[in-house]
């Protein structure tokens, strides 16, 4: 980080300097040049200001990275039933830890979860830190944050991975703020450098670019990851690693929130679990043409998916949206019909086993990630595809 300093004695033409800034961040006050909150640190004023504006790099105190060791995974669960995103994160944590020769930890918080903790040892973690207290039976942000902080202070993990679930999205920012560290949400790619710096990649600016984010001067490093983005390791018959039962003073587990009653939510059918998906994009010209897409999905016994424009048009339910602003999916097969393949959509489905794309634009981005592709009009190809499938079924 750095800051801009104005050398008032070198300011010759205030109006000229004000005109340099494309963001309107420079203004005159009482005959002096000042910088306001519109500044984007583009440094055009430094480059073209003839020495009137100077950029000074602020010194950041280096952190002792040797004191922070290991990759930790927060265990997301409901009454001890572990959310599958946890196993996906364990798989990624093992991959990262192997590169830097460090341990994999799991943080398990709840009540009556001691028996459930052993399941994590079938996935190759080194240590499971279990906080099992009556006060932790229901998720409440204050006690869970305190326990999470206690875990960090005891273990000092270099990086922490949290599932981007309802609980994870609430808990991770609170913990990150407490340790004054960075948190990257909805990462699609994670890697680690030899010095244990976590490389966090996610779409930014509406999905137009892939941003690489690093927090080299902060520990722990924290990232949230959506379900179905990473690959879960195979469950092993034998267990490895061990469980540590951690004690914590009940006085520190008080909360201003009192849970009066819990009403179980009806389990909804989610497109995230589908094995075959037919997805429609802007190439579908009208709502009545969705019948063609629905028929293709029907003959394949597939789920119907769509990109954001079709959801906003009301042609399909929002629960069927695929992408970072919708659902992340990982089917065995996805057929992309008239979809250009913007980053926002691709990040939500590019880990599918097989991607089959149909688009009349040979330069469409979807072909860069597709395993198979047909360049052509969906209005010509899909009806033929439906007939072929029906013929095969009849045969």
Coordinates of C-alpha atoms in Angstrom, one line a residue, residues 7 17 27 54 79 89 137 147 195-196 199 204-205 225 246 251 318 365 388-389:
X7 CA 4.2 19.1 -2.9
X17 CA -3.5 19.3 -12.3
X27 CA -9.8 19.8 -6.0
X54 CA 4.5 12.1 -5.3
X79 CA -26.4 -31.7 13.9
X89 CA -12.1 -28.6 0.9
X137 CA -25.5 -26.9 19.8
X147 CA -14.2 -20.8 19.4
X195 CA 6.7 -19.6 1.2
X196 CA 3.1 -20.7 2.1
X199 CA -2.9 -17.8 -4.3
X204 CA -14.2 -10.1 -10.6
X205 CA -15.8 -7.0 -12.2
X225 CA -15.2 -21.9 -1.7
X246 CA -10.5 -29.1 23.1
X251 CA -18.4 -18.1 30.2
X318 CA -34.0 -18.6 -10.5
X365 CA -15.6 -18.6 -25.3
X388 CA -31.6 -39.0 -32.8
X389 CA -31.9 -39.7 -29.1

